[in-house]
mmCIF file of C-alpha atoms in Angstrom:
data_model
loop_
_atom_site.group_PDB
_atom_site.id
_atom_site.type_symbol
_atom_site.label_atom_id
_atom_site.label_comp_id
_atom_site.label_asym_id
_atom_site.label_seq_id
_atom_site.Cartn_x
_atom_site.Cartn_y
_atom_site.Cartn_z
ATOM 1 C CA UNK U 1 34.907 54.301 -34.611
ATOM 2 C CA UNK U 2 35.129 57.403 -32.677
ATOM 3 C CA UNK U 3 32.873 59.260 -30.447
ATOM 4 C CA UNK U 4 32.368 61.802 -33.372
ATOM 5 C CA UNK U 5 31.446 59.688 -35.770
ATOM 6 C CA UNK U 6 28.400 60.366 -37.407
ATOM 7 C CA UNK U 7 26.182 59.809 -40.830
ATOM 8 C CA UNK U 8 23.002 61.827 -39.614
ATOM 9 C CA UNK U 9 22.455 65.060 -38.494
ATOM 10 C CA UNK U 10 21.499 64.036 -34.554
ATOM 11 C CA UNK U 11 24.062 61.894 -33.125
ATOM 12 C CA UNK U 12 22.572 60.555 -29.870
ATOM 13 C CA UNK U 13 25.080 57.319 -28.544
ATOM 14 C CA UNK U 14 25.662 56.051 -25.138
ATOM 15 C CA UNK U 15 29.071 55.488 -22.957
ATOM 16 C CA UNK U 16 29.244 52.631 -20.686
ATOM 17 C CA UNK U 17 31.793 53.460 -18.041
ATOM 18 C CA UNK U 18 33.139 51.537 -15.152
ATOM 19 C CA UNK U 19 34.607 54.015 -12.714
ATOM 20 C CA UNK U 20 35.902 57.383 -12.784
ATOM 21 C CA UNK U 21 39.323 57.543 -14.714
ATOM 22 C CA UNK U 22 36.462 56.015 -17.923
ATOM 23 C CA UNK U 23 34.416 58.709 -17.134
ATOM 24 C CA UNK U 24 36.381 61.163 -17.558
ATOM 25 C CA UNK U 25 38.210 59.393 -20.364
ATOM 26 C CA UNK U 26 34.880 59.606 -22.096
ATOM 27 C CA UNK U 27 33.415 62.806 -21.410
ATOM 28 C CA UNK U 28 35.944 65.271 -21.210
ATOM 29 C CA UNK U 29 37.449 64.832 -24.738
ATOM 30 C CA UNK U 30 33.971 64.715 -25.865
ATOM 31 C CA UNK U 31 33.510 68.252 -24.564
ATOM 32 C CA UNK U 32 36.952 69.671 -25.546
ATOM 33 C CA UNK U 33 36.325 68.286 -29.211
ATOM 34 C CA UNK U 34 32.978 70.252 -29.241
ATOM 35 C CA UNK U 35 34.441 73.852 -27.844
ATOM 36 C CA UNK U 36 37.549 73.049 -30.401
ATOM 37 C CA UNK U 37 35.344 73.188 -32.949
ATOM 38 C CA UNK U 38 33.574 75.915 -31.971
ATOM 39 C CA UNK U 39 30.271 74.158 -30.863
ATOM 40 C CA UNK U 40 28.658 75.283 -28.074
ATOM 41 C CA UNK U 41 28.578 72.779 -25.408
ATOM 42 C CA UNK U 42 26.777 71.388 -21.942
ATOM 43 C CA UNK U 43 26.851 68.934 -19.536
ATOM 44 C CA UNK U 44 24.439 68.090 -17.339
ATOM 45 C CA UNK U 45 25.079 65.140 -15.031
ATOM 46 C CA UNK U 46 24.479 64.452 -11.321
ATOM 47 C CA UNK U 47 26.586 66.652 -8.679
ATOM 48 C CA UNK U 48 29.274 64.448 -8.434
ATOM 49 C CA UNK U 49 30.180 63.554 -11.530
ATOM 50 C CA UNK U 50 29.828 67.213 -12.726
ATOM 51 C CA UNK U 51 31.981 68.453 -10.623
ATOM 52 C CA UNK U 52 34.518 65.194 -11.655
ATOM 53 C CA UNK U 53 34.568 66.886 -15.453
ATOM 54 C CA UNK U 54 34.126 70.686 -13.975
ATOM 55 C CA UNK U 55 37.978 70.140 -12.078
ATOM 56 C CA UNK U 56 38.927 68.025 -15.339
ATOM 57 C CA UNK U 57 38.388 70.753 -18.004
ATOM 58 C CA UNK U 58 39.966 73.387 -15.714
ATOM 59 C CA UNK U 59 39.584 77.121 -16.834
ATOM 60 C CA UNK U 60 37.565 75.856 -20.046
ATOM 61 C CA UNK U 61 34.587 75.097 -17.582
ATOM 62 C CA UNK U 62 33.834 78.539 -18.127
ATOM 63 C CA UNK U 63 33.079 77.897 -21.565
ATOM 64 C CA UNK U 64 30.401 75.134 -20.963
ATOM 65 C CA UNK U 65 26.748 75.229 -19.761
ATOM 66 C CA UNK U 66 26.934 73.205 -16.233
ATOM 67 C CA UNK U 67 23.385 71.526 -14.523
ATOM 68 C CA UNK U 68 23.562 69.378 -12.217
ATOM 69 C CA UNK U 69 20.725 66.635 -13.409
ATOM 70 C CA UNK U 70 19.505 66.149 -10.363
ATOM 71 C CA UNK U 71 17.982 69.384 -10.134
ATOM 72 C CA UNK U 72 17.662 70.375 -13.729
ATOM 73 C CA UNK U 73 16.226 66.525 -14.069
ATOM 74 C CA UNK U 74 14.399 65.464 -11.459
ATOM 75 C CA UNK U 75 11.779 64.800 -13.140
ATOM 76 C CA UNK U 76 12.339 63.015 -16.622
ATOM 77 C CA UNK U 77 9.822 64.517 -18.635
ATOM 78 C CA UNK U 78 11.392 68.101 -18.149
ATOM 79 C CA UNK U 79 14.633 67.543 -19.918
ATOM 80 C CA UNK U 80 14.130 67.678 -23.544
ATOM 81 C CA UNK U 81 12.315 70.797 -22.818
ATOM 82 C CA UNK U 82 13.800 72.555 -20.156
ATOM 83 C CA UNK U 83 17.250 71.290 -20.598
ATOM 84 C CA UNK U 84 18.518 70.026 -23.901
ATOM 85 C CA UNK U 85 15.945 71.800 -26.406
ATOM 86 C CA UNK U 86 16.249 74.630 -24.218
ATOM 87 C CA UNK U 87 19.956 74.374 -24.796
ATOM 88 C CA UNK U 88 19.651 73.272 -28.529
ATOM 89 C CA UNK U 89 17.021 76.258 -29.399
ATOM 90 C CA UNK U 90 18.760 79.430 -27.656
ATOM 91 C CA UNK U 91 22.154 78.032 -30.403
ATOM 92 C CA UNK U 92 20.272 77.695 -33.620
ATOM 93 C CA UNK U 93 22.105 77.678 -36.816
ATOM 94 C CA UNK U 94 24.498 74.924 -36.041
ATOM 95 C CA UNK U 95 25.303 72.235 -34.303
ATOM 96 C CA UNK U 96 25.564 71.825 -30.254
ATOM 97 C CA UNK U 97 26.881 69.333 -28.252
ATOM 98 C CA UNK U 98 25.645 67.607 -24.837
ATOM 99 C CA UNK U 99 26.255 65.134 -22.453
ATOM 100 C CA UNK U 100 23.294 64.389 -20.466
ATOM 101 C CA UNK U 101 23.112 61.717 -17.813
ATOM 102 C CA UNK U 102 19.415 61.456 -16.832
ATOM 103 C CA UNK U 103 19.805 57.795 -15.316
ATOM 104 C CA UNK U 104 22.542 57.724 -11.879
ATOM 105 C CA UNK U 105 22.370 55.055 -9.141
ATOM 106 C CA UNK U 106 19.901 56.185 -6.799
ATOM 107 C CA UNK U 107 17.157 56.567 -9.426
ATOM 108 C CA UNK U 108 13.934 54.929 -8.007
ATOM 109 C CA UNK U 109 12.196 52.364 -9.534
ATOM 110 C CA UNK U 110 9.078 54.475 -9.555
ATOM 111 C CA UNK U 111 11.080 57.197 -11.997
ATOM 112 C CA UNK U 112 13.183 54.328 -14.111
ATOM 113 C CA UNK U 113 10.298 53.867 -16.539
ATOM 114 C CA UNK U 114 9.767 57.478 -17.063
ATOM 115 C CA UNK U 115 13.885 57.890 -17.775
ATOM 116 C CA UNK U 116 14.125 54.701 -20.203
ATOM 117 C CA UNK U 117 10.754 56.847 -22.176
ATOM 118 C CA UNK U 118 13.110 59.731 -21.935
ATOM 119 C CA UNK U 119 16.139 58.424 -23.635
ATOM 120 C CA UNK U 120 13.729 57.103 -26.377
ATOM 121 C CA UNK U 121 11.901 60.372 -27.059
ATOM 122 C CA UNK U 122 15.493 62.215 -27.233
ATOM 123 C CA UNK U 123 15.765 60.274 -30.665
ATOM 124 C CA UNK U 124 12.360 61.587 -31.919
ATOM 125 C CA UNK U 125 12.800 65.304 -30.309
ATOM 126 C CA UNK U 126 16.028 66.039 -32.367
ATOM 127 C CA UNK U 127 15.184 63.803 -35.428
ATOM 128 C CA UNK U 128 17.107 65.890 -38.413
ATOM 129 C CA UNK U 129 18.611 68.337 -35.831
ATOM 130 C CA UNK U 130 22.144 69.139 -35.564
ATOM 131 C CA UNK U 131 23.129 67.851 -32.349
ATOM 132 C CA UNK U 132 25.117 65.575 -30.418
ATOM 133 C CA UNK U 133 23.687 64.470 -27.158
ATOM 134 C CA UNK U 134 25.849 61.801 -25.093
ATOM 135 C CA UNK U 135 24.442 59.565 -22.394
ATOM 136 C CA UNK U 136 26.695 58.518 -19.893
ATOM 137 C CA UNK U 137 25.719 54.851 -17.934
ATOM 138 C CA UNK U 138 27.802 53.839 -15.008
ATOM 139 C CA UNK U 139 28.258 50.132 -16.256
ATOM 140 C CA UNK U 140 29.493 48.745 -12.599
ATOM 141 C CA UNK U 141 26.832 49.895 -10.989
ATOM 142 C CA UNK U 142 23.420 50.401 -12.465
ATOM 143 C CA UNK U 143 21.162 46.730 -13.120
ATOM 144 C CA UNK U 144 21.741 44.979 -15.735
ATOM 145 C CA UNK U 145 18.290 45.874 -17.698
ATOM 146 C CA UNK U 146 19.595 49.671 -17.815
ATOM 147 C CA UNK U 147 22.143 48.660 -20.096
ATOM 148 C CA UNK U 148 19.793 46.469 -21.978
ATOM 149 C CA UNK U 149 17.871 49.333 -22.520
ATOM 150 C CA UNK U 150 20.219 51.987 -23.018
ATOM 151 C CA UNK U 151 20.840 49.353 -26.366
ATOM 152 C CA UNK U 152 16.794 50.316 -27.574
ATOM 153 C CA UNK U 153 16.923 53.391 -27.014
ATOM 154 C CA UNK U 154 20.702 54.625 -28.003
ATOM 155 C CA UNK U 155 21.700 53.658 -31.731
ATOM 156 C CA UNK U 156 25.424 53.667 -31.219
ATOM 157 C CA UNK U 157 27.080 52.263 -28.226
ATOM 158 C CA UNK U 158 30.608 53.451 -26.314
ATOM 159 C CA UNK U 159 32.482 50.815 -24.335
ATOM 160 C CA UNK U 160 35.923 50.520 -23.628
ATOM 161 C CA UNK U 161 36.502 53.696 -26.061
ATOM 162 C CA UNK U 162 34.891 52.224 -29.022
ATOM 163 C CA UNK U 163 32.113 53.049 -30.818
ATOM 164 C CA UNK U 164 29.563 50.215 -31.971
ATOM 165 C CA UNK U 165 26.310 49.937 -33.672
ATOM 166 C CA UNK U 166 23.390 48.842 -31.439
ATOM 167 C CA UNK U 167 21.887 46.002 -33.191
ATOM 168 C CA UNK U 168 18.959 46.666 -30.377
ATOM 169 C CA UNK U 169 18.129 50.079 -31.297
ATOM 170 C CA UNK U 170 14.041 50.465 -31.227
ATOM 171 C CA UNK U 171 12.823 53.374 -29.128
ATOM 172 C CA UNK U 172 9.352 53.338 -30.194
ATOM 173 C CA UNK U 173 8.954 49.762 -28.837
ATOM 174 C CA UNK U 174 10.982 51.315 -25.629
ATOM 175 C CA UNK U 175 7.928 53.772 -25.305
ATOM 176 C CA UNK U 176 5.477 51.023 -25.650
ATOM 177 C CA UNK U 177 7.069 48.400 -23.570
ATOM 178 C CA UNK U 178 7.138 51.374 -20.742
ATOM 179 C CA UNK U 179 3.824 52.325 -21.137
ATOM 180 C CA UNK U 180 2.557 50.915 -18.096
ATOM 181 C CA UNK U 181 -0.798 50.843 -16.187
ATOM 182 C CA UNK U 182 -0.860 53.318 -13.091
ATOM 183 C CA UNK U 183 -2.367 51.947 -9.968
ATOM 184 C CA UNK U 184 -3.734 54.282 -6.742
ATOM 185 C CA UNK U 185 -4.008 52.237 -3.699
ATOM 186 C CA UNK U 186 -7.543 50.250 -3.107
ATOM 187 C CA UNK U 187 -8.480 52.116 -0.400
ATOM 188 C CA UNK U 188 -7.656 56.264 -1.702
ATOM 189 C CA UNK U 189 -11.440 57.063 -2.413
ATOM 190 C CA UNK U 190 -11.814 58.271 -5.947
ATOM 191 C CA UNK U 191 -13.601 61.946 -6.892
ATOM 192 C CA UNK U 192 -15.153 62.134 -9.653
ATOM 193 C CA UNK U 193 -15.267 65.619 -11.716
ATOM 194 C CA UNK U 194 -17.020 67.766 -14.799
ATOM 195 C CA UNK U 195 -16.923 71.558 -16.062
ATOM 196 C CA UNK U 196 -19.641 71.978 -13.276
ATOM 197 C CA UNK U 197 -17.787 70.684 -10.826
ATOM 198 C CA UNK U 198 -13.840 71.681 -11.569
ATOM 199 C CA UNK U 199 -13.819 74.296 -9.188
ATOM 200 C CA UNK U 200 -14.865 72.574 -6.148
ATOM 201 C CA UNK U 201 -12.821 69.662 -7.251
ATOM 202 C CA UNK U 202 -9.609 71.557 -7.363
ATOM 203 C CA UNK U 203 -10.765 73.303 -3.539
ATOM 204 C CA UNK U 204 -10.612 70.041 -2.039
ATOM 205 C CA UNK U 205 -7.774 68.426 -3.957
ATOM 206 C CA UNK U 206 -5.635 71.699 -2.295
ATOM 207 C CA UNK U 207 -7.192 71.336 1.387
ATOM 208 C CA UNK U 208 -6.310 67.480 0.641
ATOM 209 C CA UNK U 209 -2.382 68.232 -0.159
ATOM 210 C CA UNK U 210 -2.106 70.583 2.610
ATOM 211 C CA UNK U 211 -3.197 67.833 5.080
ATOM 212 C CA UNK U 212 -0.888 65.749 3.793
ATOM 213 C CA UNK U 213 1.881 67.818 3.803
ATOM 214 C CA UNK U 214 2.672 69.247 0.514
ATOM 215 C CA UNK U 215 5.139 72.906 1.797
ATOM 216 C CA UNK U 216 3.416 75.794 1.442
ATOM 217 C CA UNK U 217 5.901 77.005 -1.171
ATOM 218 C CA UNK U 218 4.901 74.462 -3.565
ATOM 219 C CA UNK U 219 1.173 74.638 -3.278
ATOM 220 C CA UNK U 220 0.696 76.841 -5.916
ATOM 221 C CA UNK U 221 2.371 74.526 -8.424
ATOM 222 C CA UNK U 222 0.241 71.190 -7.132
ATOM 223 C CA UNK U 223 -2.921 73.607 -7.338
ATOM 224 C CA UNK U 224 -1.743 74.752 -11.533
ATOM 225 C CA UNK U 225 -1.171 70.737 -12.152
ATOM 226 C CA UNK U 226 -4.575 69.804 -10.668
ATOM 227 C CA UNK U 227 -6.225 72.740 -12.811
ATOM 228 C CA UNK U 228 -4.575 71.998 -15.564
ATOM 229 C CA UNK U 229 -4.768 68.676 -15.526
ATOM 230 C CA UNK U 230 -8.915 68.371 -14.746
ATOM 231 C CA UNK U 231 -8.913 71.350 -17.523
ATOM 232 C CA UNK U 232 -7.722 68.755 -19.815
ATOM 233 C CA UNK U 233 -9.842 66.072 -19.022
ATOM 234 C CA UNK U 234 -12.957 68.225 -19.674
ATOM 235 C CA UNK U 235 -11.800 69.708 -23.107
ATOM 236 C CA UNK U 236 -9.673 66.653 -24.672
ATOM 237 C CA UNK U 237 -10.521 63.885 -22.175
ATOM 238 C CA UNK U 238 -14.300 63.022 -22.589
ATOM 239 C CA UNK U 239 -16.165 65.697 -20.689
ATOM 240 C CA UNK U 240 -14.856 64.373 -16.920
ATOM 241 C CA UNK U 241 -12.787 62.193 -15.307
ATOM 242 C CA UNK U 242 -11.553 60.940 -11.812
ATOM 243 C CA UNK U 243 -9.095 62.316 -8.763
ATOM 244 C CA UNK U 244 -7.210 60.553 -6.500
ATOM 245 C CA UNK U 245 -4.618 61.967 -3.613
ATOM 246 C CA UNK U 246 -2.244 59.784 -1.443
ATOM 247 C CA UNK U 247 1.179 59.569 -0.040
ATOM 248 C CA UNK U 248 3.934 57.398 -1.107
ATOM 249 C CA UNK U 249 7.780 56.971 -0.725
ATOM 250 C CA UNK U 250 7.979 60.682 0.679
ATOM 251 C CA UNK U 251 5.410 61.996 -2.174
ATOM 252 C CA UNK U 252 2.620 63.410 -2.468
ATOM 253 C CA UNK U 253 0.610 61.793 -5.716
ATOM 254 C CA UNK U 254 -2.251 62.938 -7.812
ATOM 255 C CA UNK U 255 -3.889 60.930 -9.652
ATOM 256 C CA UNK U 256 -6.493 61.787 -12.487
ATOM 257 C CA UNK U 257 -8.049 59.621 -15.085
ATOM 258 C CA UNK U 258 -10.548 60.174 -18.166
ATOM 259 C CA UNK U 259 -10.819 58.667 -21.308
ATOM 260 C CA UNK U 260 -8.818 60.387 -23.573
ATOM 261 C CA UNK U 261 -6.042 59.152 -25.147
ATOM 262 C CA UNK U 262 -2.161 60.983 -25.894
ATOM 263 C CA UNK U 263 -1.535 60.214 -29.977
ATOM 264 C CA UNK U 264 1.562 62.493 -29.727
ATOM 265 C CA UNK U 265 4.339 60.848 -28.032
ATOM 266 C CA UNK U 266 5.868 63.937 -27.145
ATOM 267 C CA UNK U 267 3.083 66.120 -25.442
ATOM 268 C CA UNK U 268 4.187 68.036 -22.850
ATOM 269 C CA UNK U 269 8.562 67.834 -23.768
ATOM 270 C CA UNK U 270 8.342 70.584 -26.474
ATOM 271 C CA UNK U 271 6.786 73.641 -26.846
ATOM 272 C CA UNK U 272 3.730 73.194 -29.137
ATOM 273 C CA UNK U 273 3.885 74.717 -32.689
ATOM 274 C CA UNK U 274 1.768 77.356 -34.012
ATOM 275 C CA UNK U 275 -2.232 75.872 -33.820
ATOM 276 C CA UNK U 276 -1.153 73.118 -32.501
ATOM 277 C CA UNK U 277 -3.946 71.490 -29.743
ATOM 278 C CA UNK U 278 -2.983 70.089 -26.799
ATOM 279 C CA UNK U 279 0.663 70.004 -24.944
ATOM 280 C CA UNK U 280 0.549 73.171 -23.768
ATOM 281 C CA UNK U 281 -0.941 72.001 -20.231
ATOM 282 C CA UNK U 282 1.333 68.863 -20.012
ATOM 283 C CA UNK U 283 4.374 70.917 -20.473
ATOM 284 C CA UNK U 284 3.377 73.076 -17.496
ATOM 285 C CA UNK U 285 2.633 69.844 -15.566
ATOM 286 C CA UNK U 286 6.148 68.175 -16.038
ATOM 287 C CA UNK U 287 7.752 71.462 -15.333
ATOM 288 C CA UNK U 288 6.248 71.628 -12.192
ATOM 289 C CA UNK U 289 5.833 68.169 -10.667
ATOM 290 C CA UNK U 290 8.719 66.086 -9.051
ATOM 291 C CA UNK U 291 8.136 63.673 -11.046
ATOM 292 C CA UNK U 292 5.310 63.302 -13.862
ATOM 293 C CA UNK U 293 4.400 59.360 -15.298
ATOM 294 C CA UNK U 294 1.181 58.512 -17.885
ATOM 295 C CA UNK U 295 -0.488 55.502 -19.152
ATOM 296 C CA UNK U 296 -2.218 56.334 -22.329
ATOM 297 C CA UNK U 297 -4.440 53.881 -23.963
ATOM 298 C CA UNK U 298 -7.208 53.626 -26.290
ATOM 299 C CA UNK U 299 -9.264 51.203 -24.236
ATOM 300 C CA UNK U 300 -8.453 52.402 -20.790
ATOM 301 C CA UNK U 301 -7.804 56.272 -21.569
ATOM 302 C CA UNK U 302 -4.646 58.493 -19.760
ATOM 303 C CA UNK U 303 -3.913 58.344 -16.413
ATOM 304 C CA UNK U 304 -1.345 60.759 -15.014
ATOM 305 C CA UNK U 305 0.517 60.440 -11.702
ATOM 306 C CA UNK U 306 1.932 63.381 -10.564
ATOM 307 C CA UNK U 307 4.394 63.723 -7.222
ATOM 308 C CA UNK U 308 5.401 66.124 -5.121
ATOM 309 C CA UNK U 309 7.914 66.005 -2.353
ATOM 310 C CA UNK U 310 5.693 66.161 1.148
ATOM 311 C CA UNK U 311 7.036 67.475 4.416
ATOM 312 C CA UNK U 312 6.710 64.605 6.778
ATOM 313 C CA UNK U 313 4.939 65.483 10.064
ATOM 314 C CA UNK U 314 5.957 63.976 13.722
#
């Protein structure tokens, strides 16, 4: 079965490859098959490997949309958005063609859970759209439960140059399984907040990120996610909830809690339709934060982690 293979509208597999001469074997065809036919086409992959398929395709580079993903994708929860609905919506009328490789050795284990959610959403995002959106997986060197998941959350498989069902295939239970509790360190003292008290709350959360170290450039972003954030927790969250601030792995992370609960799987990766409540704030969030991961629950309520890249002081 070949790469083009399909029997619904969104076509969404993944290719295993082992080194570069697969990669290319598996990408570039892909992407002269799509500006053959006329479809328009991008690729957005870490530096390296884009620039692998940039050289490969020669003057027909010009043709194709070129991110590098670890800009464009930093953070997982910006891609469908920002990257391939962004992509998908400014070519309506037809179908496009992608390869997006949101998972590269080097991801941390911190950002894994919010990539494998990622994959799986892709699948609900362009349910019934005309599309083709192809995840590459280095196969050599990534751990061995990226490929086992890459089977839940891809329904067709490509390795060795053929195309398989995946017998796995079950994002929604890839959402669930990676809908995990979020945790702030014992001793971070918790602040808790109301519509009386959001302003004074979001003073000292910004005071808080400049001590630790959050640039000045990106202080007006951390001070939109807290206020959008403790906004949300007021109107859709119960009335209040709880902030936390601390430093990990380079990051600065903010933390709030209250007891509402997401019911739509993809608030805050697409632009919200017509009347529709809610989203709106989220989307903001993931397009500013480094990295954006939620626990959503109907006993414990939503928890939201947000990080931000911290300038470390001698």
């Amino acid at each position: 079965m070949s790469a083009t293979t399909r029997t619904e509208p969104f076509d969404h597999p993944a290719l295993f490859y082992r080194g570069r001469e697969e990669y290319l074997a598996g990408t570039v065809p892909f992407v002269r098959e799509g500006l053959d036919a006329g479809e328009p086409v991008a690729v957005a992959v870490p530096g390296g490997n884009l620039a692998l398929i940039r050289d490969a395709l020669g003057e027909r580079a010009a043709q194709v949309r070129l991110l590098d993903m670890t800009q464009a994708g930093r953070n997982p929860g910006r891609i469908i958005p920002r990257v391939l609905r962004a992509f998908a919506d400014a070519h309506p009328g037809g179908r496009v063609r992608v390869i997006g490789e949101p998972i590269w050795v080097g991801r941390t284990p911190t950002e894994y859970p919010a990539c494998v959610q990622h994959e799986a959403l892709i699948n609900l995002a362009f349910q019934g759209r005309e599309a083709t959106i192809l995840c590459p997986y280095d196969e050599a060197r990534l751990p061995a439960v990226t490929l086992v998941d890459a089977y839940t959350t891809h329904p067709t498989v490509i390795r060795s140059g053929k195309q398989g069902i995946s017998a796995a295939y079950a994002p929604e239970a890839a959402v669930f399984r990676y809908n995990q509790p979020l945790m702030a360190p014992d001793v971070v003292p918790q602040v808790p907040y109301a519509r009386q008290s959001l302003s004074e709350v979001r003073h000292l959360a910004i005071l808080r990120a400049v001590e630790l170290g959050v640039p000045e450039s990106r202080l007006e972003d951390f001070a939109l996610v807290v206020a959008e954030l403790t906004t949300n927790s007021v109107v859709h969250g119960g009335g209040s909830g709880a902030l936390r601030i601390w430093t990990e792995d380079g990051h600065v992370v903010l933390e709030t809690r209250d007891a509402g609960v997401l019911t739509d799987p993809l608030a805050g990766r697409r632009p919200p339709v017509g009347s529709q409540r809610g989203g709106r704030g989220l989307l903001l969030v993931h397009a500013l934060a480094d990295l954006v991961r939620v626990h959503t629950d109907p006993v414990l309520g939503t928890t939201i982690h947000c990080y931000f890249q911290y300038v470390r002081r001698s």
